[in-house]
Amino acid sequence: MKKITNSSIKIFFILFLGLFCLKLNATHARAYEIYYECINKNKYTFYLKYYRDCAGIKPPSKLAIKIYSKSLGVTYNNIILDNLSGPIDVSQLCPSQKPFNQCNGLSNPYPGTQEIVYSRVVHLPLHASDWLISSESCCRNCAIDNMDNACGYSIYVETTLDNTNNQCNNSPKYSNLPILYGCVGKPLYFNHGAIDPDTDSLSFQLITPMGENAIPMPYALGYSFASPVLSSTPFQFNPNTGQISFTPSDVHQAVVAIKTYEWKKINGVYVRIGHTTREVQFIIIANCGSGSPKDSLVVNSGNMIDSVTLGVCEGETIDFDMIVTDPSPIFNYLISSNVALAIPGANVTVTGSNPAIMHFNWTTGSSSVGQYIISMTVDNTDCPVPQIIYKALAIQVFKKIESNIPDTSLCDSTFILDATLPGATYLWSTGDTSSV
């Protein structure tokens, strides 16, 4: 096989890759995110989202990514991404108090967060199944308590890409902001709102936040991988939806990282085709409103496979209501969701405030087979800092297989109906997913 060196392929990149180095020293990074969109099998748009603590210095005008393939022995450093949009104020404050956060003046009383998006189109002339695209920025904000000497570390994210076999895959994206304020003694629920544009199935893994060169950061005294936050209840993580839940027991700030895996069904078998990492920063404060919201899910059409998964066969309808209530009539709630992004063909209506009801209806089609994770957001409209909780629900649309079995009368006997088919998944009218 003819060996192609780094120098021989640099000219194929749309970007100028090698004559300068961008070192980022911006402090007070709250969160960071990387994703890409496929234009064709050789051309991709890469994006970085940078979340800045407004008490820090100004955001960088540019950011950089590195592209590496171990199998090819090729590394491209310092691929520069330019500012696409922002900064925009995404601070978790009620509308009347948002002008008084530190994004609008350091003397203002409330902390603030800005989101800045960077992008660049890159041409990949070589094909590999193990492209690793990464980015790091120094440094983290010093208020982080759960990692030892957090502001001495960079914040690192990565994603993978496979452009072999004429693939044109898009990485997962995230619809929920990765900074969430919580309250001591109040249950906290969060998910990243992961969306896959290709309807690939997703799973999630809890990982240790990483610093420069993807080196895991050390936890501070009193914290660990199993207990990355201060909580009066066990820290829980659902690998099927990425849902995080705990009850903060003290004021603190903590970062928690995940790895999102993409799975594609190839010849009847799910194959892992890539991953993306992302972090969330939890900011726990002492006092919040005294509301006690309760949520319930009423399924009108479809089958509950487990506590977080609804199943239906292609061509059938999923219909449910998410209902949020509070025993005190003085509290009002707003429900929103990422359904417009996750399932563009679905219909959602929201009525009331206590109870607040989100009605979901979607008639699936033959092209709908796959997994969809929707994220629902409940905002208690407190001021100045509203309490926000996130709930995730997975919807699995199965390929429909129909078989006409003749009516048979049976007396004083039992029988087993075996529908086993290699590589198939099953959904009976009872909600059972076994083949027998």
JSON list of N, CA and C in Angstrom, two decimals, residues 66-111:
[
{"chain": "A", "resi": 66, "resn": "LYS", "atom": "N", "xyz": [-8.15, 19.46, 17.07]},
{"chain": "A", "resi": 66, "resn": "LYS", "atom": "CA", "xyz": [-7.12, 18.56, 16.55]},
{"chain": "A", "resi": 66, "resn": "LYS", "atom": "C", "xyz": [-7.81, 17.36, 15.94]},
{"chain": "A", "resi": 67, "resn": "ILE", "atom": "N", "xyz": [-7.34, 16.91, 14.78]},
{"chain": "A", "resi": 67, "resn": "ILE", "atom": "CA", "xyz": [-7.89, 15.73, 14.11]},
{"chain": "A", "resi": 67, "resn": "ILE", "atom": "C", "xyz": [-6.78, 14.68, 14.04]},
{"chain": "A", "resi": 68, "resn": "TYR", "atom": "N", "xyz": [-7.09, 13.46, 14.48]},
{"chain": "A", "resi": 68, "resn": "TYR", "atom": "CA", "xyz": [-6.06, 12.42, 14.59]},
{"chain": "A", "resi": 68, "resn": "TYR", "atom": "C", "xyz": [-6.64, 11.07, 14.18]},
{"chain": "A", "resi": 69, "resn": "SER", "atom": "N", "xyz": [-5.86, 10.30, 13.44]},
{"chain": "A", "resi": 69, "resn": "SER", "atom": "CA", "xyz": [-6.20, 8.91, 13.10]},
{"chain": "A", "resi": 69, "resn": "SER", "atom": "C", "xyz": [-5.02, 8.02, 13.46]},
{"chain": "A", "resi": 70, "resn": "LYS", "atom": "N", "xyz": [-5.21, 7.11, 14.39]},
{"chain": "A", "resi": 70, "resn": "LYS", "atom": "CA", "xyz": [-4.14, 6.19, 14.77]},
{"chain": "A", "resi": 70, "resn": "LYS", "atom": "C", "xyz": [-3.83, 5.23, 13.65]},
{"chain": "A", "resi": 71, "resn": "SER", "atom": "N", "xyz": [-4.86, 4.75, 12.95]},
{"chain": "A", "resi": 71, "resn": "SER", "atom": "CA", "xyz": [-4.63, 3.77, 11.89]},
{"chain": "A", "resi": 71, "resn": "SER", "atom": "C", "xyz": [-3.85, 4.35, 10.72]},
{"chain": "A", "resi": 72, "resn": "LEU", "atom": "N", "xyz": [-4.05, 5.64, 10.44]},
{"chain": "A", "resi": 72, "resn": "LEU", "atom": "CA", "xyz": [-3.33, 6.28, 9.35]},
{"chain": "A", "resi": 72, "resn": "LEU", "atom": "C", "xyz": [-2.02, 6.91, 9.80]},
{"chain": "A", "resi": 73, "resn": "GLY", "atom": "N", "xyz": [-1.86, 7.10, 11.11]},
{"chain": "A", "resi": 73, "resn": "GLY", "atom": "CA", "xyz": [-0.69, 7.78, 11.61]},
{"chain": "A", "resi": 73, "resn": "GLY", "atom": "C", "xyz": [-0.66, 9.25, 11.24]},
{"chain": "A", "resi": 74, "resn": "VAL", "atom": "N", "xyz": [-1.84, 9.87, 11.17]},
{"chain": "A", "resi": 74, "resn": "VAL", "atom": "CA", "xyz": [-1.97, 11.26, 10.72]},
{"chain": "A", "resi": 74, "resn": "VAL", "atom": "C", "xyz": [-2.52, 12.11, 11.87]},
{"chain": "A", "resi": 75, "resn": "THR", "atom": "N", "xyz": [-1.89, 13.26, 12.11]},
{"chain": "A", "resi": 75, "resn": "THR", "atom": "CA", "xyz": [-2.36, 14.22, 13.10]},
{"chain": "A", "resi": 75, "resn": "THR", "atom": "C", "xyz": [-2.35, 15.61, 12.50]},
{"chain": "A", "resi": 76, "resn": "TYR", "atom": "N", "xyz": [-3.45, 16.34, 12.67]},
{"chain": "A", "resi": 76, "resn": "TYR", "atom": "CA", "xyz": [-3.53, 17.73, 12.26]},
{"chain": "A", "resi": 76, "resn": "TYR", "atom": "C", "xyz": [-3.86, 18.57, 13.48]},
{"chain": "A", "resi": 77, "resn": "ASN", "atom": "N", "xyz": [-2.93, 19.43, 13.87]},
{"chain": "A", "resi": 77, "resn": "ASN", "atom": "CA", "xyz": [-3.10, 20.28, 15.04]},
{"chain": "A", "resi": 77, "resn": "ASN", "atom": "C", "xyz": [-3.60, 21.66, 14.65]},
{"chain": "A", "resi": 78, "resn": "ASN", "atom": "N", "xyz": [-4.22, 22.33, 15.62]},
{"chain": "A", "resi": 78, "resn": "ASN", "atom": "CA", "xyz": [-4.55, 23.76, 15.49]},
{"chain": "A", "resi": 78, "resn": "ASN", "atom": "C", "xyz": [-5.35, 24.10, 14.25]},
{"chain": "A", "resi": 79, "resn": "ILE", "atom": "N", "xyz": [-6.41, 23.35, 14.01]},
{"chain": "A", "resi": 79, "resn": "ILE", "atom": "CA", "xyz": [-7.36, 23.71, 12.97]},
{"chain": "A", "resi": 79, "resn": "ILE", "atom": "C", "xyz": [-8.30, 24.76, 13.56]},
{"chain": "A", "resi": 80, "resn": "ILE", "atom": "N", "xyz": [-8.24, 25.96, 13.03]},
{"chain": "A", "resi": 80, "resn": "ILE", "atom": "CA", "xyz": [-8.88, 27.10, 13.67]},
{"chain": "A", "resi": 80, "resn": "ILE", "atom": "C", "xyz": [-10.35, 27.20, 13.30]},
{"chain": "A", "resi": 81, "resn": "LEU", "atom": "N", "xyz": [-11.20, 27.35, 14.32]},
{"chain": "A", "resi": 81, "resn": "LEU", "atom": "CA", "xyz": [-12.62, 27.59, 14.13]},
{"chain": "A", "resi": 81, "resn": "LEU", "atom": "C", "xyz": [-12.92, 29.04, 14.48]},
{"chain": "A", "resi": 82, "resn": "ASP", "atom": "N", "xyz": [-13.63, 29.72, 13.59]},
{"chain": "A", "resi": 82, "resn": "ASP", "atom": "CA", "xyz": [-13.96, 31.12, 13.78]},
{"chain": "A", "resi": 82, "resn": "ASP", "atom": "C", "xyz": [-15.31, 31.28, 14.47]},
{"chain": "A", "resi": 83, "resn": "ASN", "atom": "N", "xyz": [-15.51, 32.46, 15.06]},
{"chain": "A", "resi": 83, "resn": "ASN", "atom": "CA", "xyz": [-16.77, 32.76, 15.72]},
{"chain": "A", "resi": 83, "resn": "ASN", "atom": "C", "xyz": [-17.92, 32.74, 14.72]},
{"chain": "A", "resi": 84, "resn": "LEU", "atom": "N", "xyz": [-18.93, 31.92, 15.01]},
{"chain": "A", "resi": 84, "resn": "LEU", "atom": "CA", "xyz": [-20.12, 31.83, 14.16]},
{"chain": "A", "resi": 84, "resn": "LEU", "atom": "C", "xyz": [-21.25, 32.67, 14.72]},
{"chain": "A", "resi": 85, "resn": "SER", "atom": "N", "xyz": [-21.44, 32.61, 16.04]},
{"chain": "A", "resi": 85, "resn": "SER", "atom": "CA", "xyz": [-22.52, 33.37, 16.67]},
{"chain": "A", "resi": 85, "resn": "SER", "atom": "C", "xyz": [-22.18, 33.63, 18.13]},
{"chain": "A", "resi": 86, "resn": "GLY", "atom": "N", "xyz": [-22.79, 34.65, 18.69]},
{"chain": "A", "resi": 86, "resn": "GLY", "atom": "CA", "xyz": [-22.59, 34.99, 20.09]},
{"chain": "A", "resi": 86, "resn": "GLY", "atom": "C", "xyz": [-21.48, 36.00, 20.28]},
{"chain": "A", "resi": 87, "resn": "PRO", "atom": "N", "xyz": [-21.28, 36.39, 21.55]},
{"chain": "A", "resi": 87, "resn": "PRO", "atom": "CA", "xyz": [-21.88, 35.75, 22.72]},
{"chain": "A", "resi": 87, "resn": "PRO", "atom": "C", "xyz": [-23.34, 36.13, 22.95]},
{"chain": "A", "resi": 88, "resn": "ILE", "atom": "N", "xyz": [-24.12, 35.14, 23.43]},
{"chain": "A", "resi": 88, "resn": "ILE", "atom": "CA", "xyz": [-25.49, 35.39, 23.83]},
{"chain": "A", "resi": 88, "resn": "ILE", "atom": "C", "xyz": [-25.64, 35.02, 25.30]},
{"chain": "A", "resi": 89, "resn": "ASP", "atom": "N", "xyz": [-26.50, 35.73, 25.98]},
{"chain": "A", "resi": 89, "resn": "ASP", "atom": "CA", "xyz": [-26.71, 35.55, 27.42]},
{"chain": "A", "resi": 89, "resn": "ASP", "atom": "C", "xyz": [-27.66, 34.37, 27.63]},
{"chain": "A", "resi": 90, "resn": "VAL", "atom": "N", "xyz": [-27.18, 33.30, 28.29]},
{"chain": "A", "resi": 90, "resn": "VAL", "atom": "CA", "xyz": [-28.02, 32.14, 28.57]},
{"chain": "A", "resi": 90, "resn": "VAL", "atom": "C", "xyz": [-28.15, 31.91, 30.07]},
{"chain": "A", "resi": 91, "resn": "SER", "atom": "N", "xyz": [-28.01, 32.96, 30.86]},
{"chain": "A", "resi": 91, "resn": "SER", "atom": "CA", "xyz": [-28.06, 32.87, 32.32]},
{"chain": "A", "resi": 91, "resn": "SER", "atom": "C", "xyz": [-29.42, 32.36, 32.79]},
{"chain": "A", "resi": 92, "resn": "GLN", "atom": "N", "xyz": [-29.39, 31.51, 33.81]},
{"chain": "A", "resi": 92, "resn": "GLN", "atom": "CA", "xyz": [-30.62, 30.95, 34.37]},
{"chain": "A", "resi": 92, "resn": "GLN", "atom": "C", "xyz": [-31.22, 31.94, 35.37]},
{"chain": "A", "resi": 93, "resn": "LEU", "atom": "N", "xyz": [-31.87, 32.96, 34.82]},
{"chain": "A", "resi": 93, "resn": "LEU", "atom": "CA", "xyz": [-32.53, 33.99, 35.63]},
{"chain": "A", "resi": 93, "resn": "LEU", "atom": "C", "xyz": [-33.91, 34.26, 35.04]},
{"chain": "A", "resi": 94, "resn": "CYS", "atom": "N", "xyz": [-34.81, 34.72, 35.87]},
{"chain": "A", "resi": 94, "resn": "CYS", "atom": "CA", "xyz": [-36.13, 35.10, 35.36]},
{"chain": "A", "resi": 94, "resn": "CYS", "atom": "C", "xyz": [-35.98, 36.34, 34.48]},
{"chain": "A", "resi": 95, "resn": "PRO", "atom": "N", "xyz": [-36.89, 36.57, 33.53]},
{"chain": "A", "resi": 95, "resn": "PRO", "atom": "CA", "xyz": [-36.72, 37.66, 32.56]},
{"chain": "A", "resi": 95, "resn": "PRO", "atom": "C", "xyz": [-36.51, 39.03, 33.17]},
{"chain": "A", "resi": 96, "resn": "SER", "atom": "N", "xyz": [-37.19, 39.33, 34.28]},
{"chain": "A", "resi": 96, "resn": "SER", "atom": "CA", "xyz": [-37.06, 40.68, 34.85]},
{"chain": "A", "resi": 96, "resn": "SER", "atom": "C", "xyz": [-35.70, 40.93, 35.48]},
{"chain": "A", "resi": 97, "resn": "GLN", "atom": "N", "xyz": [-34.99, 39.86, 35.87]},
{"chain": "A", "resi": 97, "resn": "GLN", "atom": "CA", "xyz": [-33.70, 40.02, 36.54]},
{"chain": "A", "resi": 97, "resn": "GLN", "atom": "C", "xyz": [-32.50, 39.74, 35.64]},
{"chain": "A", "resi": 98, "resn": "LYS", "atom": "N", "xyz": [-32.76, 39.25, 34.45]},
{"chain": "A", "resi": 98, "resn": "LYS", "atom": "CA", "xyz": [-31.66, 38.89, 33.54]},
{"chain": "A", "resi": 98, "resn": "LYS", "atom": "C", "xyz": [-30.75, 40.08, 33.22]},
{"chain": "A", "resi": 99, "resn": "PRO", "atom": "N", "xyz": [-31.29, 41.30, 33.08]},
{"chain": "A", "resi": 99, "resn": "PRO", "atom": "CA", "xyz": [-30.38, 42.44, 32.81]},
{"chain": "A", "resi": 99, "resn": "PRO", "atom": "C", "xyz": [-29.39, 42.72, 33.93]},
{"chain": "A", "resi": 100, "resn": "PHE", "atom": "N", "xyz": [-29.61, 42.15, 35.12]},
{"chain": "A", "resi": 100, "resn": "PHE", "atom": "CA", "xyz": [-28.78, 42.48, 36.27]},
{"chain": "A", "resi": 100, "resn": "PHE", "atom": "C", "xyz": [-27.76, 41.38, 36.58]},
{"chain": "A", "resi": 101, "resn": "ASN", "atom": "N", "xyz": [-27.37, 40.60, 35.57]},
{"chain": "A", "resi": 101, "resn": "ASN", "atom": "CA", "xyz": [-26.33, 39.61, 35.79]},
{"chain": "A", "resi": 101, "resn": "ASN", "atom": "C", "xyz": [-24.98, 40.17, 35.34]},
{"chain": "A", "resi": 102, "resn": "GLN", "atom": "N", "xyz": [-23.91, 39.46, 35.66]},
{"chain": "A", "resi": 102, "resn": "GLN", "atom": "CA", "xyz": [-22.56, 39.97, 35.46]},
{"chain": "A", "resi": 102, "resn": "GLN", "atom": "C", "xyz": [-22.12, 39.99, 33.99]},
{"chain": "A", "resi": 103, "resn": "CYS", "atom": "N", "xyz": [-22.92, 39.42, 33.09]},
{"chain": "A", "resi": 103, "resn": "CYS", "atom": "CA", "xyz": [-22.63, 39.58, 31.67]},
{"chain": "A", "resi": 103, "resn": "CYS", "atom": "C", "xyz": [-22.85, 41.03, 31.24]},
{"chain": "A", "resi": 104, "resn": "ASN", "atom": "N", "xyz": [-23.66, 41.75, 32.00]},
{"chain": "A", "resi": 104, "resn": "ASN", "atom": "CA", "xyz": [-23.97, 43.15, 31.68]},
{"chain": "A", "resi": 104, "resn": "ASN", "atom": "C", "xyz": [-23.26, 44.13, 32.61]},
{"chain": "A", "resi": 105, "resn": "GLY", "atom": "N", "xyz": [-22.30, 43.63, 33.38]},
{"chain": "A", "resi": 105, "resn": "GLY", "atom": "CA", "xyz": [-21.55, 44.49, 34.29]},
{"chain": "A", "resi": 105, "resn": "GLY", "atom": "C", "xyz": [-21.09, 43.70, 35.49]},
{"chain": "A", "resi": 106, "resn": "LEU", "atom": "N", "xyz": [-19.79, 43.73, 35.78]},
{"chain": "A", "resi": 106, "resn": "LEU", "atom": "CA", "xyz": [-19.25, 42.90, 36.86]},
{"chain": "A", "resi": 106, "resn": "LEU", "atom": "C", "xyz": [-19.76, 43.32, 38.23]},
{"chain": "A", "resi": 107, "resn": "SER", "atom": "N", "xyz": [-20.30, 44.52, 38.34]},
{"chain": "A", "resi": 107, "resn": "SER", "atom": "CA", "xyz": [-20.83, 44.97, 39.64]},
{"chain": "A", "resi": 107, "resn": "SER", "atom": "C", "xyz": [-22.26, 44.48, 39.88]},
{"chain": "A", "resi": 108, "resn": "ASN", "atom": "N", "xyz": [-22.85, 43.86, 38.88]},
{"chain": "A", "resi": 108, "resn": "ASN", "atom": "CA", "xyz": [-24.23, 43.37, 39.03]},
{"chain": "A", "resi": 108, "resn": "ASN", "atom": "C", "xyz": [-24.28, 42.21, 40.03]},
{"chain": "A", "resi": 109, "resn": "PRO", "atom": "N", "xyz": [-25.42, 41.97, 40.67]},
{"chain": "A", "resi": 109, "resn": "PRO", "atom": "CA", "xyz": [-25.47, 41.00, 41.78]},
{"chain": "A", "resi": 109, "resn": "PRO", "atom": "C", "xyz": [-25.54, 39.54, 41.37]},
{"chain": "A", "resi": 110, "resn": "TYR", "atom": "N", "xyz": [-25.97, 39.23, 40.14]},
{"chain": "A", "resi": 110, "resn": "TYR", "atom": "CA", "xyz": [-26.20, 37.84, 39.78]},
{"chain": "A", "resi": 110, "resn": "TYR", "atom": "C", "xyz": [-25.14, 37.31, 38.83]},
{"chain": "A", "resi": 111, "resn": "PRO", "atom": "N", "xyz": [-24.71, 36.05, 39.01]},
{"chain": "A", "resi": 111, "resn": "PRO", "atom": "CA", "xyz": [-23.76, 35.46, 38.07]},
{"chain": "A", "resi": 111, "resn": "PRO", "atom": "C", "xyz": [-24.40, 35.30, 36.70]}
]
